[in-house]
Amino acid sequence: MISERLREKFNTAKHVCVLTGAGISAESGVPTFRGGGQTAVWKGMPFDEISSARMVRENLPEVWEWFDYRRGVLKDCEPNAAHFALAKWQDKFADFTLVTQNIDGLHAAAGSRGVVELHGNIQRAYCTNCEKRFDIRGKIPHAPDECDECGAKARPDVVLFGEMLPAGALFNAQSAAVNCDLFFVIGTSALVYPAAGLAELSKRAGAFLVEINPEETPMTGFCDEPIRARAGEILPLF
Ligand code: BJW
């Protein structure tokens, strides 16, 4: 399943960057967005409508209901073999960056350090006025609902459609993408930008590009080595 060519690249690479998406957590029981998962629609509303900047402005309580529901689902989810395999990679390479679009915190739970979270984290909230951050882990429904400093409403610390990504996270991800010699794109449909653009950026800067996904994506044809497999079955084999 892993070619000789890729083994050689993997064993000699010094700078490695990995981009993960919802698919890496699928084997932990976290529903994906576009794979027919059960959370793709919420009360008849497609997730790109409920997970949008507009909904935060127009109906924050409903946005919270959706996120608290998903935090409930996540409560019973543990990291899987793919998360654990990537946690080992951080000690194998001179320079290793793990970038994720996931908001579930499962990479950190598996022991990965310094994970670049492009789309935020579902276990945090922030004040819509002063941007104070709150750790809401274990609090379902979330608390506080209002900021203890300024009294404004709290919202999930998650990047929704139409919102900017955290500038520092995006900068770190782009730097790692252009400076690596091996780039893995794992478990993402590669449809959402700017995250999907990282793989393109990396390849254009000279990296060897590997995709791990049971399905084809718009990135597949652009990859040096597409691997049609589940992340949890292939990553422990490296
Ligand atoms: C397995 C597997 C197994 C299954 N093993 N694999 C350029 C062009 C066009 C549009 C845009 C553009 N630039 C920006 C945009 C707009 C928009 C966008 O990209 N739209 C496209 C959809 C058309 N982007 C944005 O709005 C972003 N902001 C932005 O660009 O700001 C600047 C700006 C501001 C104002 C106006 C314009 C620009 C923000 C994007 C934020 C995305 N947020 C979400 C929701 C988070 C909250 C929530 O959780 O509800 O993040 S969307 C959702 O998709 C979530 C994910 O992180 C993201 C990516 O999904 P992912 O991870 O790829 O999952 P799936 O489900 O799609 O795919 C799973 C894959 O796994 C599948 O391929 C399976 O086959 C595979 N799989 N089992 C391995 N075992």
mmCIF file with all atom_site columns, N, CA, C and O and ligand atoms in Angstrom, residues 21-23 26-27 32-34 47 51 66-67 70 101 103 119 158-165 187-189 191-194 213-215 230-231, ligand 1:
data_model
loop_
_atom_site.group_PDB
_atom_site.id
_atom_site.type_symbol
_atom_site.label_atom_id
_atom_site.label_alt_id
_atom_site.label_comp_id
_atom_site.label_asym_id
_atom_site.label_entity_id
_atom_site.label_seq_id
_atom_site.pdbx_PDB_ins_code
_atom_site.Cartn_x
_atom_site.Cartn_y
_atom_site.Cartn_z
_atom_site.occupancy
_atom_site.B_iso_or_equiv
_atom_site.pdbx_formal_charge
_atom_site.auth_seq_id
_atom_site.auth_comp_id
_atom_site.auth_asym_id
_atom_site.auth_atom_id
_atom_site.pdbx_PDB_model_num
ATOM   1   N N   . GLY A 1 21  ? -8.341  16.660 7.861  1.00 0.00 ? 21  GLY A N   1
ATOM   2   C CA  . GLY A 1 21  ? -9.726  17.103 7.839  1.00 0.00 ? 21  GLY A CA  1
ATOM   3   C C   . GLY A 1 21  ? -10.601 16.098 8.569  1.00 0.00 ? 21  GLY A C   1
ATOM   4   O O   . GLY A 1 21  ? -10.101 15.147 9.198  1.00 0.00 ? 21  GLY A O   1
ATOM   5   N N   . ALA A 1 22  ? -11.882 16.289 8.443  1.00 0.00 ? 22  ALA A N   1
ATOM   6   C CA  . ALA A 1 22  ? -12.858 15.514 9.214  1.00 0.00 ? 22  ALA A CA  1
ATOM   7   C C   . ALA A 1 22  ? -12.679 14.002 9.074  1.00 0.00 ? 22  ALA A C   1
ATOM   8   O O   . ALA A 1 22  ? -12.974 13.243 10.003 1.00 0.00 ? 22  ALA A O   1
ATOM   9   N N   . GLY A 1 23  ? -12.166 13.550 7.913  1.00 0.00 ? 23  GLY A N   1
ATOM   10  C CA  . GLY A 1 23  ? -12.024 12.119 7.678  1.00 0.00 ? 23  GLY A CA  1
ATOM   11  C C   . GLY A 1 23  ? -11.107 11.427 8.668  1.00 0.00 ? 23  GLY A C   1
ATOM   12  O O   . GLY A 1 23  ? -11.273 10.235 8.942  1.00 0.00 ? 23  GLY A O   1
ATOM   13  N N   . ALA A 1 26  ? -13.164 10.316 11.472 1.00 0.00 ? 26  ALA A N   1
ATOM   14  C CA  . ALA A 1 26  ? -14.344 9.492  11.153 1.00 0.00 ? 26  ALA A CA  1
ATOM   15  C C   . ALA A 1 26  ? -14.298 8.155  11.892 1.00 0.00 ? 26  ALA A C   1
ATOM   16  O O   . ALA A 1 26  ? -15.313 7.673  12.399 1.00 0.00 ? 26  ALA A O   1
ATOM   17  N N   . GLU A 1 27  ? -13.080 7.586  11.982 1.00 0.00 ? 27  GLU A N   1
ATOM   18  C CA  . GLU A 1 27  ? -12.964 6.290  12.666 1.00 0.00 ? 27  GLU A CA  1
ATOM   19  C C   . GLU A 1 27  ? -13.054 6.424  14.187 1.00 0.00 ? 27  GLU A C   1
ATOM   20  O O   . GLU A 1 27  ? -13.047 5.420  14.897 1.00 0.00 ? 27  GLU A O   1
ATOM   21  N N   . THR A 1 32  ? -18.508 13.231 9.502  1.00 0.00 ? 32  THR A N   1
ATOM   22  C CA  . THR A 1 32  ? -17.863 14.172 8.577  1.00 0.00 ? 32  THR A CA  1
ATOM   23  C C   . THR A 1 32  ? -18.926 15.160 8.077  1.00 0.00 ? 32  THR A C   1
ATOM   24  O O   . THR A 1 32  ? -20.111 15.015 8.382  1.00 0.00 ? 32  THR A O   1
ATOM   25  N N   . PHE A 1 33  ? -18.482 16.136 7.305  1.00 0.00 ? 33  PHE A N   1
ATOM   26  C CA  . PHE A 1 33  ? -19.428 17.148 6.803  1.00 0.00 ? 33  PHE A CA  1
ATOM   27  C C   . PHE A 1 33  ? -20.066 16.722 5.491  1.00 0.00 ? 33  PHE A C   1
ATOM   28  O O   . PHE A 1 33  ? -21.221 16.983 5.227  1.00 0.00 ? 33  PHE A O   1
ATOM   29  N N   . ARG A 1 34  ? -19.222 16.114 4.646  1.00 0.00 ? 34  ARG A N   1
ATOM   30  C CA  . ARG A 1 34  ? -19.683 15.854 3.284  1.00 0.00 ? 34  ARG A CA  1
ATOM   31  C C   . ARG A 1 34  ? -19.690 14.369 2.941  1.00 0.00 ? 34  ARG A C   1
ATOM   32  O O   . ARG A 1 34  ? -19.778 13.999 1.805  1.00 0.00 ? 34  ARG A O   1
ATOM   33  N N   . PHE A 1 47  ? -25.415 22.305 6.921  1.00 0.00 ? 47  PHE A N   1
ATOM   34  C CA  . PHE A 1 47  ? -24.456 22.819 7.902  1.00 0.00 ? 47  PHE A CA  1
ATOM   35  C C   . PHE A 1 47  ? -23.780 24.114 7.460  1.00 0.00 ? 47  PHE A C   1
ATOM   36  O O   . PHE A 1 47  ? -23.402 24.928 8.291  1.00 0.00 ? 47  PHE A O   1
ATOM   37  N N   . SER A 1 51  ? -23.639 26.839 10.146 1.00 0.00 ? 51  SER A N   1
ATOM   38  C CA  . SER A 1 51  ? -22.260 27.191 10.523 1.00 0.00 ? 51  SER A CA  1
ATOM   39  C C   . SER A 1 51  ? -21.795 28.387 9.700  1.00 0.00 ? 51  SER A C   1
ATOM   40  O O   . SER A 1 51  ? -20.806 28.320 8.974  1.00 0.00 ? 51  SER A O   1
ATOM   41  N N   . TRP A 1 66  ? -26.788 23.914 18.099 1.00 0.00 ? 66  TRP A N   1
ATOM   42  C CA  . TRP A 1 66  ? -26.104 23.013 17.150 1.00 0.00 ? 66  TRP A CA  1
ATOM   43  C C   . TRP A 1 66  ? -24.721 22.618 17.670 1.00 0.00 ? 66  TRP A C   1
ATOM   44  O O   . TRP A 1 66  ? -24.341 21.455 17.664 1.00 0.00 ? 66  TRP A O   1
ATOM   45  N N   . PHE A 1 67  ? -23.980 23.585 18.186 1.00 0.00 ? 67  PHE A N   1
ATOM   46  C CA  . PHE A 1 67  ? -22.635 23.272 18.674 1.00 0.00 ? 67  PHE A CA  1
ATOM   47  C C   . PHE A 1 67  ? -22.683 22.483 19.984 1.00 0.00 ? 67  PHE A C   1
ATOM   48  O O   . PHE A 1 67  ? -21.865 21.586 20.199 1.00 0.00 ? 67  PHE A O   1
ATOM   49  N N   . ARG A 1 70  ? -23.281 18.927 19.104 1.00 0.00 ? 70  ARG A N   1
ATOM   50  C CA  . ARG A 1 70  ? -22.078 18.265 18.593 1.00 0.00 ? 70  ARG A CA  1
ATOM   51  C C   . ARG A 1 70  ? -21.049 18.047 19.688 1.00 0.00 ? 70  ARG A C   1
ATOM   52  O O   . ARG A 1 70  ? -20.304 17.065 19.676 1.00 0.00 ? 70  ARG A O   1
ATOM   53  N N   . GLN A 1 101 ? -8.009  21.134 10.105 1.00 0.00 ? 101 GLN A N   1
ATOM   54  C CA  . GLN A 1 101 ? -9.243  21.908 9.940  1.00 0.00 ? 101 GLN A CA  1
ATOM   55  C C   . GLN A 1 101 ? -10.238 21.505 11.015 1.00 0.00 ? 101 GLN A C   1
ATOM   56  O O   . GLN A 1 101 ? -11.303 22.097 11.143 1.00 0.00 ? 101 GLN A O   1
ATOM   57  N N   . ILE A 1 103 ? -12.082 20.779 14.571 1.00 0.00 ? 103 ILE A N   1
ATOM   58  C CA  . ILE A 1 103 ? -12.291 21.581 15.771 1.00 0.00 ? 103 ILE A CA  1
ATOM   59  C C   . ILE A 1 103 ? -12.481 20.668 16.986 1.00 0.00 ? 103 ILE A C   1
ATOM   60  O O   . ILE A 1 103 ? -12.811 21.125 18.064 1.00 0.00 ? 103 ILE A O   1
ATOM   61  N N   . HIS A 1 119 ? -9.478  26.162 12.009 1.00 0.00 ? 119 HIS A N   1
ATOM   62  C CA  . HIS A 1 119 ? -10.895 26.512 12.141 1.00 0.00 ? 119 HIS A CA  1
ATOM   63  C C   . HIS A 1 119 ? -11.355 26.606 13.587 1.00 0.00 ? 119 HIS A C   1
ATOM   64  O O   . HIS A 1 119 ? -12.546 26.547 13.872 1.00 0.00 ? 119 HIS A O   1
ATOM   65  N N   . VAL A 1 158 ? -15.037 29.075 16.737 1.00 0.00 ? 158 VAL A N   1
ATOM   66  C CA  . VAL A 1 158 ? -14.942 28.235 15.554 1.00 0.00 ? 158 VAL A CA  1
ATOM   67  C C   . VAL A 1 158 ? -15.065 29.156 14.346 1.00 0.00 ? 158 VAL A C   1
ATOM   68  O O   . VAL A 1 158 ? -15.822 30.139 14.390 1.00 0.00 ? 158 VAL A O   1
ATOM   69  N N   . VAL A 1 159 ? -14.294 28.859 13.288 1.00 0.00 ? 159 VAL A N   1
ATOM   70  C CA  . VAL A 1 159 ? -14.343 29.700 12.091 1.00 0.00 ? 159 VAL A CA  1
ATOM   71  C C   . VAL A 1 159 ? -15.467 29.212 11.185 1.00 0.00 ? 159 VAL A C   1
ATOM   72  O O   . VAL A 1 159 ? -15.433 28.093 10.671 1.00 0.00 ? 159 VAL A O   1
ATOM   73  N N   . LEU A 1 160 ? -16.452 30.065 10.998 1.00 0.00 ? 160 LEU A N   1
ATOM   74  C CA  . LEU A 1 160 ? -17.627 29.703 10.211 1.00 0.00 ? 160 LEU A CA  1
ATOM   75  C C   . LEU A 1 160 ? -17.476 30.231 8.787  1.00 0.00 ? 160 LEU A C   1
ATOM   76  O O   . LEU A 1 160 ? -16.593 31.054 8.509  1.00 0.00 ? 160 LEU A O   1
ATOM   77  N N   . PHE A 1 161 ? -18.327 29.766 7.888  1.00 0.00 ? 161 PHE A N   1
ATOM   78  C CA  . PHE A 1 161 ? -18.267 30.248 6.504  1.00 0.00 ? 161 PHE A CA  1
ATOM   79  C C   . PHE A 1 161 ? -18.416 31.762 6.483  1.00 0.00 ? 161 PHE A C   1
ATOM   80  O O   . PHE A 1 161 ? -19.270 32.331 7.170  1.00 0.00 ? 161 PHE A O   1
ATOM   81  N N   . GLY A 1 162 ? -17.560 32.396 5.693  1.00 0.00 ? 162 GLY A N   1
ATOM   82  C CA  . GLY A 1 162 ? -17.605 33.853 5.573  1.00 0.00 ? 162 GLY A CA  1
ATOM   83  C C   . GLY A 1 162 ? -16.798 34.555 6.637  1.00 0.00 ? 162 GLY A C   1
ATOM   84  O O   . GLY A 1 162 ? -16.777 35.784 6.683  1.00 0.00 ? 162 GLY A O   1
ATOM   85  N N   . GLU A 1 163 ? -16.101 33.787 7.507  1.00 0.00 ? 163 GLU A N   1
ATOM   86  C CA  . GLU A 1 163 ? -15.272 34.409 8.541  1.00 0.00 ? 163 GLU A CA  1
ATOM   87  C C   . GLU A 1 163 ? -13.795 34.189 8.215  1.00 0.00 ? 163 GLU A C   1
ATOM   88  O O   . GLU A 1 163 ? -13.422 33.194 7.585  1.00 0.00 ? 163 GLU A O   1
ATOM   89  N N   . MET A 1 164 ? -12.974 35.109 8.696  1.00 0.00 ? 164 MET A N   1
ATOM   90  C CA  . MET A 1 164 ? -11.532 35.002 8.476  1.00 0.00 ? 164 MET A CA  1
ATOM   91  C C   . MET A 1 164 ? -10.951 33.924 9.383  1.00 0.00 ? 164 MET A C   1
ATOM   92  O O   . MET A 1 164 ? -11.419 33.730 10.503 1.00 0.00 ? 164 MET A O   1
ATOM   93  N N   . LEU A 1 165 ? -9.922  33.258 8.889  1.00 0.00 ? 165 LEU A N   1
ATOM   94  C CA  . LEU A 1 165 ? -9.208  32.313 9.737  1.00 0.00 ? 165 LEU A CA  1
ATOM   95  C C   . LEU A 1 165 ? -8.290  33.088 10.686 1.00 0.00 ? 165 LEU A C   1
ATOM   96  O O   . LEU A 1 165 ? -7.885  34.210 10.346 1.00 0.00 ? 165 LEU A O   1
ATOM   97  N N   . GLY A 1 187 ? -7.772  12.935 4.790  1.00 0.00 ? 187 GLY A N   1
ATOM   98  C CA  . GLY A 1 187 ? -9.154  12.964 5.275  1.00 0.00 ? 187 GLY A CA  1
ATOM   99  C C   . GLY A 1 187 ? -9.876  14.281 5.083  1.00 0.00 ? 187 GLY A C   1
ATOM   100 O O   . GLY A 1 187 ? -10.687 14.660 5.920  1.00 0.00 ? 187 GLY A O   1
ATOM   101 N N   . THR A 1 188 ? -9.578  14.935 3.977  1.00 0.00 ? 188 THR A N   1
ATOM   102 C CA  . THR A 1 188 ? -10.323 16.168 3.687  1.00 0.00 ? 188 THR A CA  1
ATOM   103 C C   . THR A 1 188 ? -10.862 16.130 2.262  1.00 0.00 ? 188 THR A C   1
ATOM   104 O O   . THR A 1 188 ? -10.194 15.615 1.361  1.00 0.00 ? 188 THR A O   1
ATOM   105 N N   . SER A 1 189 ? -12.058 16.689 2.073  1.00 0.00 ? 189 SER A N   1
ATOM   106 C CA  . SER A 1 189 ? -12.640 16.742 0.733  1.00 0.00 ? 189 SER A CA  1
ATOM   107 C C   . SER A 1 189 ? -11.959 17.812 -0.116 1.00 0.00 ? 189 SER A C   1
ATOM   108 O O   . SER A 1 189 ? -12.230 17.921 -1.314 1.00 0.00 ? 189 SER A O   1
ATOM   109 N N   . LEU A 1 191 ? -12.311 20.963 -0.359 1.00 0.00 ? 191 LEU A N   1
ATOM   110 C CA  . LEU A 1 191 ? -13.250 21.887 -1.000 1.00 0.00 ? 191 LEU A CA  1
ATOM   111 C C   . LEU A 1 191 ? -13.248 23.261 -0.333 1.00 0.00 ? 191 LEU A C   1
ATOM   112 O O   . LEU A 1 191 ? -13.712 24.235 -0.914 1.00 0.00 ? 191 LEU A O   1
ATOM   113 N N   . VAL A 1 192 ? -12.798 23.290 0.917  1.00 0.00 ? 192 VAL A N   1
ATOM   114 C CA  . VAL A 1 192 ? -12.936 24.532 1.677  1.00 0.00 ? 192 VAL A CA  1
ATOM   115 C C   . VAL A 1 192 ? -11.598 25.289 1.698  1.00 0.00 ? 192 VAL A C   1
ATOM   116 O O   . VAL A 1 192 ? -10.557 24.736 2.072  1.00 0.00 ? 192 VAL A O   1
ATOM   117 N N   . TYR A 1 193 ? -11.673 26.537 1.297  1.00 0.00 ? 193 TYR A N   1
ATOM   118 C CA  . TYR A 1 193 ? -10.487 27.393 1.226  1.00 0.00 ? 193 TYR A CA  1
ATOM   119 C C   . TYR A 1 193 ? -10.492 28.382 2.385  1.00 0.00 ? 193 TYR A C   1
ATOM   120 O O   . TYR A 1 193 ? -11.551 28.671 2.927  1.00 0.00 ? 193 TYR A O   1
ATOM   121 N N   . PRO A 1 194 ? -9.347  28.867 2.820  1.00 0.00 ? 194 PRO A N   1
ATOM   122 C CA  . PRO A 1 194 ? -8.016  28.681 2.241  1.00 0.00 ? 194 PRO A CA  1
ATOM   123 C C   . PRO A 1 194 ? -7.308  27.379 2.625  1.00 0.00 ? 194 PRO A C   1
ATOM   124 O O   . PRO A 1 194 ? -6.228  27.114 2.099  1.00 0.00 ? 194 PRO A O   1
ATOM   125 N N   . ASN A 1 213 ? -7.031  9.170  1.475  1.00 0.00 ? 213 ASN A N   1
ATOM   126 C CA  . ASN A 1 213 ? -8.481  9.364  1.489  1.00 0.00 ? 213 ASN A CA  1
ATOM   127 C C   . ASN A 1 213 ? -9.115  8.171  0.753  1.00 0.00 ? 213 ASN A C   1
ATOM   128 O O   . ASN A 1 213 ? -8.636  7.800  -0.319 1.00 0.00 ? 213 ASN A O   1
ATOM   129 N N   . PRO A 1 214 ? -10.157 7.563  1.293  1.00 0.00 ? 214 PRO A N   1
ATOM   130 C CA  . PRO A 1 214 ? -10.787 6.459  0.559  1.00 0.00 ? 214 PRO A CA  1
ATOM   131 C C   . PRO A 1 214 ? -11.481 6.920  -0.713 1.00 0.00 ? 214 PRO A C   1
ATOM   132 O O   . PRO A 1 214 ? -11.764 6.100  -1.595 1.00 0.00 ? 214 PRO A O   1
ATOM   133 N N   . GLU A 1 215 ? -11.759 8.238  -0.810 1.00 0.00 ? 215 GLU A N   1
ATOM   134 C CA  . GLU A 1 215 ? -12.464 8.772  -1.986 1.00 0.00 ? 215 GLU A CA  1
ATOM   135 C C   . GLU A 1 215 ? -11.537 9.700  -2.770 1.00 0.00 ? 215 GLU A C   1
ATOM   136 O O   . GLU A 1 215 ? -10.622 10.283 -2.217 1.00 0.00 ? 215 GLU A O   1
ATOM   137 N N   . ARG A 1 230 ? -8.295  4.213  4.318  1.00 0.00 ? 230 ARG A N   1
ATOM   138 C CA  . ARG A 1 230 ? -8.702  4.922  5.527  1.00 0.00 ? 230 ARG A CA  1
ATOM   139 C C   . ARG A 1 230 ? -7.442  5.326  6.299  1.00 0.00 ? 230 ARG A C   1
ATOM   140 O O   . ARG A 1 230 ? -6.456  4.556  6.344  1.00 0.00 ? 230 ARG A O   1
ATOM   141 N N   . ALA A 1 231 ? -7.498  6.496  6.904  1.00 0.00 ? 231 ALA A N   1
ATOM   142 C CA  . ALA A 1 231 ? -6.326  6.998  7.628  1.00 0.00 ? 231 ALA A CA  1
ATOM   143 C C   . ALA A 1 231 ? -5.897  6.034  8.736  1.00 0.00 ? 231 ALA A C   1
ATOM   144 O O   . ALA A 1 231 ? -4.707  5.802  8.940  1.00 0.00 ? 231 ALA A O   1
HETATM 145 C C1  . BJW B 2 .   ? -11.695 9.753  5.196  1.00 0.00 ? 1   BJW B C1  1
HETATM 146 C C2  . BJW B 2 .   ? -12.116 8.754  6.061  1.00 0.00 ? 1   BJW B C2  1
HETATM 147 C C3  . BJW B 2 .   ? -11.108 7.979  6.698  1.00 0.00 ? 1   BJW B C3  1
HETATM 148 C C4  . BJW B 2 .   ? -13.858 9.739  5.287  1.00 0.00 ? 1   BJW B C4  1
HETATM 149 N N1  . BJW B 2 .   ? -9.832  8.245  6.450  1.00 0.00 ? 1   BJW B N1  1
HETATM 150 N N2  . BJW B 2 .   ? -10.425 9.981  4.963  1.00 0.00 ? 1   BJW B N2  1
HETATM 151 C C5  . BJW B 2 .   ? -11.997 30.257 -2.813 1.00 0.00 ? 1   BJW B C5  1
HETATM 152 C C6  . BJW B 2 .   ? -12.859 29.704 -3.727 1.00 0.00 ? 1   BJW B C6  1
HETATM 153 C C7  . BJW B 2 .   ? -14.204 29.511 -3.402 1.00 0.00 ? 1   BJW B C7  1
HETATM 154 C C8  . BJW B 2 .   ? -14.707 29.859 -2.154 1.00 0.00 ? 1   BJW B C8  1
HETATM 155 C C9  . BJW B 2 .   ? -13.851 30.405 -1.248 1.00 0.00 ? 1   BJW B C9  1
HETATM 156 C C10 . BJW B 2 .   ? -12.513 30.603 -1.575 1.00 0.00 ? 1   BJW B C10 1
HETATM 157 N N3  . BJW B 2 .   ? -11.898 31.145 -0.499 1.00 0.00 ? 1   BJW B N3  1
HETATM 158 C C11 . BJW B 2 .   ? -12.809 31.270 0.493  1.00 0.00 ? 1   BJW B C11 1
HETATM 159 C C12 . BJW B 2 .   ? -14.009 30.838 0.065  1.00 0.00 ? 1   BJW B C12 1
HETATM 160 C C13 . BJW B 2 .   ? -15.273 30.798 0.847  1.00 0.00 ? 1   BJW B C13 1
HETATM 161 C C14 . BJW B 2 .   ? -15.341 29.634 1.806  1.00 0.00 ? 1   BJW B C14 1
HETATM 162 C C15 . BJW B 2 .   ? -15.171 28.340 1.023  1.00 0.00 ? 1   BJW B C15 1
HETATM 163 O O1  . BJW B 2 .   ? -14.126 27.731 0.986  1.00 0.00 ? 1   BJW B O1  1
HETATM 164 N N4  . BJW B 2 .   ? -16.223 27.894 0.385  1.00 0.00 ? 1   BJW B N4  1
HETATM 165 C C16 . BJW B 2 .   ? -16.180 26.673 -0.422 1.00 0.00 ? 1   BJW B C16 1
HETATM 166 C C17 . BJW B 2 .   ? -16.972 25.567 0.260  1.00 0.00 ? 1   BJW B C17 1
HETATM 167 C C18 . BJW B 2 .   ? -16.736 26.987 -1.788 1.00 0.00 ? 1   BJW B C18 1
HETATM 168 N N5  . BJW B 2 .   ? -14.337 29.769 2.845  1.00 0.00 ? 1   BJW B N5  1
HETATM 169 C C19 . BJW B 2 .   ? -14.548 30.494 3.939  1.00 0.00 ? 1   BJW B C19 1
HETATM 170 O O2  . BJW B 2 .   ? -15.581 31.108 4.125  1.00 0.00 ? 1   BJW B O2  1
HETATM 171 C C20 . BJW B 2 .   ? -13.420 30.567 4.942  1.00 0.00 ? 1   BJW B C20 1
HETATM 172 N N6  . BJW B 2 .   ? -13.127 31.916 5.248  1.00 0.00 ? 1   BJW B N6  1
HETATM 173 C C21 . BJW B 2 .   ? -12.521 32.718 4.403  1.00 0.00 ? 1   BJW B C21 1
HETATM 174 O O3  . BJW B 2 .   ? -12.125 32.345 3.331  1.00 0.00 ? 1   BJW B O3  1
HETATM 175 O O4  . BJW B 2 .   ? -12.354 34.001 4.871  1.00 0.00 ? 1   BJW B O4  1
HETATM 176 C C22 . BJW B 2 .   ? -12.035 35.017 3.930  1.00 0.00 ? 1   BJW B C22 1
HETATM 177 C C23 . BJW B 2 .   ? -13.345 35.538 3.401  1.00 0.00 ? 1   BJW B C23 1
HETATM 178 C C24 . BJW B 2 .   ? -14.170 36.209 4.270  1.00 0.00 ? 1   BJW B C24 1
HETATM 179 C C25 . BJW B 2 .   ? -15.367 36.743 3.791  1.00 0.00 ? 1   BJW B C25 1
HETATM 180 C C26 . BJW B 2 .   ? -15.733 36.525 2.454  1.00 0.00 ? 1   BJW B C26 1
HETATM 181 C C27 . BJW B 2 .   ? -14.896 35.813 1.617  1.00 0.00 ? 1   BJW B C27 1
HETATM 182 C C28 . BJW B 2 .   ? -13.685 35.325 2.084  1.00 0.00 ? 1   BJW B C28 1
HETATM 183 C C29 . BJW B 2 .   ? -13.822 29.935 6.246  1.00 0.00 ? 1   BJW B C29 1
HETATM 184 C C30 . BJW B 2 .   ? -14.030 28.472 6.139  1.00 0.00 ? 1   BJW B C30 1
HETATM 185 C C31 . BJW B 2 .   ? -14.480 27.919 7.478  1.00 0.00 ? 1   BJW B C31 1
HETATM 186 C C32 . BJW B 2 .   ? -14.920 26.484 7.344  1.00 0.00 ? 1   BJW B C32 1
HETATM 187 N N7  . BJW B 2 .   ? -15.632 26.118 8.475  1.00 0.00 ? 1   BJW B N7  1
HETATM 188 C C33 . BJW B 2 .   ? -16.169 24.750 8.555  1.00 0.00 ? 1   BJW B C33 1
HETATM 189 C C34 . BJW B 2 .   ? -17.235 24.714 9.639  1.00 0.00 ? 1   BJW B C34 1
HETATM 190 C C35 . BJW B 2 .   ? -16.635 24.858 11.024 1.00 0.00 ? 1   BJW B C35 1
HETATM 191 C C36 . BJW B 2 .   ? -17.720 24.902 12.015 1.00 0.00 ? 1   BJW B C36 1
HETATM 192 C C37 . BJW B 2 .   ? -18.433 23.601 12.153 1.00 0.00 ? 1   BJW B C37 1
HETATM 193 O O5  . BJW B 2 .   ? -17.796 22.610 12.496 1.00 0.00 ? 1   BJW B O5  1
HETATM 194 O O6  . BJW B 2 .   ? -19.652 23.590 11.940 1.00 0.00 ? 1   BJW B O6  1
HETATM 195 O O7  . BJW B 2 .   ? -15.112 23.844 8.785  1.00 0.00 ? 1   BJW B O7  1
HETATM 196 S S1  . BJW B 2 .   ? -16.882 24.150 7.043  1.00 0.00 ? 1   BJW B S1  1
HETATM 197 C C38 . BJW B 2 .   ? -16.428 22.495 7.294  1.00 0.00 ? 1   BJW B C38 1
HETATM 198 O O8  . BJW B 2 .   ? -15.642 22.119 6.139  1.00 0.00 ? 1   BJW B O8  1
HETATM 199 C C39 . BJW B 2 .   ? -15.500 22.493 8.508  1.00 0.00 ? 1   BJW B C39 1
HETATM 200 C C40 . BJW B 2 .   ? -14.337 21.709 7.987  1.00 0.00 ? 1   BJW B C40 1
HETATM 201 O O9  . BJW B 2 .   ? -13.151 22.029 8.711  1.00 0.00 ? 1   BJW B O9  1
HETATM 202 C C41 . BJW B 2 .   ? -14.269 22.081 6.531  1.00 0.00 ? 1   BJW B C41 1
HETATM 203 C C42 . BJW B 2 .   ? -13.538 21.121 5.682  1.00 0.00 ? 1   BJW B C42 1
HETATM 204 O O10 . BJW B 2 .   ? -14.177 19.871 5.670  1.00 0.00 ? 1   BJW B O10 1
HETATM 205 P P1  . BJW B 2 .   ? -13.315 18.569 5.605  1.00 0.00 ? 1   BJW B P1  1
HETATM 206 O O11 . BJW B 2 .   ? -12.462 18.483 6.785  1.00 0.00 ? 1   BJW B O11 1
HETATM 207 O O12 . BJW B 2 .   ? -12.654 18.488 4.302  1.00 0.00 ? 1   BJW B O12 1
HETATM 208 O O13 . BJW B 2 .   ? -14.423 17.433 5.789  1.00 0.00 ? 1   BJW B O13 1
HETATM 209 P P2  . BJW B 2 .   ? -15.427 16.804 4.697  1.00 0.00 ? 1   BJW B P2  1
HETATM 210 O O14 . BJW B 2 .   ? -16.543 16.210 5.447  1.00 0.00 ? 1   BJW B O14 1
HETATM 211 O O15 . BJW B 2 .   ? -15.745 17.765 3.633  1.00 0.00 ? 1   BJW B O15 1
HETATM 212 O O16 . BJW B 2 .   ? -14.576 15.650 4.018  1.00 0.00 ? 1   BJW B O16 1
HETATM 213 C C43 . BJW B 2 .   ? -14.219 14.484 4.727  1.00 0.00 ? 1   BJW B C43 1
HETATM 214 C C44 . BJW B 2 .   ? -13.281 13.669 3.863  1.00 0.00 ? 1   BJW B C44 1
HETATM 215 O O17 . BJW B 2 .   ? -12.780 12.585 4.631  1.00 0.00 ? 1   BJW B O17 1
HETATM 216 C C45 . BJW B 2 .   ? -13.962 13.059 2.621  1.00 0.00 ? 1   BJW B C45 1
HETATM 217 O O18 . BJW B 2 .   ? -13.150 13.347 1.485  1.00 0.00 ? 1   BJW B O18 1
HETATM 218 C C46 . BJW B 2 .   ? -13.966 11.565 2.918  1.00 0.00 ? 1   BJW B C46 1
HETATM 219 O O19 . BJW B 2 .   ? -13.795 10.771 1.751  1.00 0.00 ? 1   BJW B O19 1
HETATM 220 C C47 . BJW B 2 .   ? -12.776 11.428 3.833  1.00 0.00 ? 1   BJW B C47 1
HETATM 221 N N8  . BJW B 2 .   ? -12.803 10.277 4.765  1.00 0.00 ? 1   BJW B N8  1
HETATM 222 N N9  . BJW B 2 .   ? -13.463 8.685  6.146  1.00 0.00 ? 1   BJW B N9  1
HETATM 223 C C48 . BJW B 2 .   ? -9.487  9.190  5.609  1.00 0.00 ? 1   BJW B C48 1
HETATM 224 N N10 . BJW B 2 .   ? -11.410 6.928  7.593  1.00 0.00 ? 1   BJW B N10 1
#
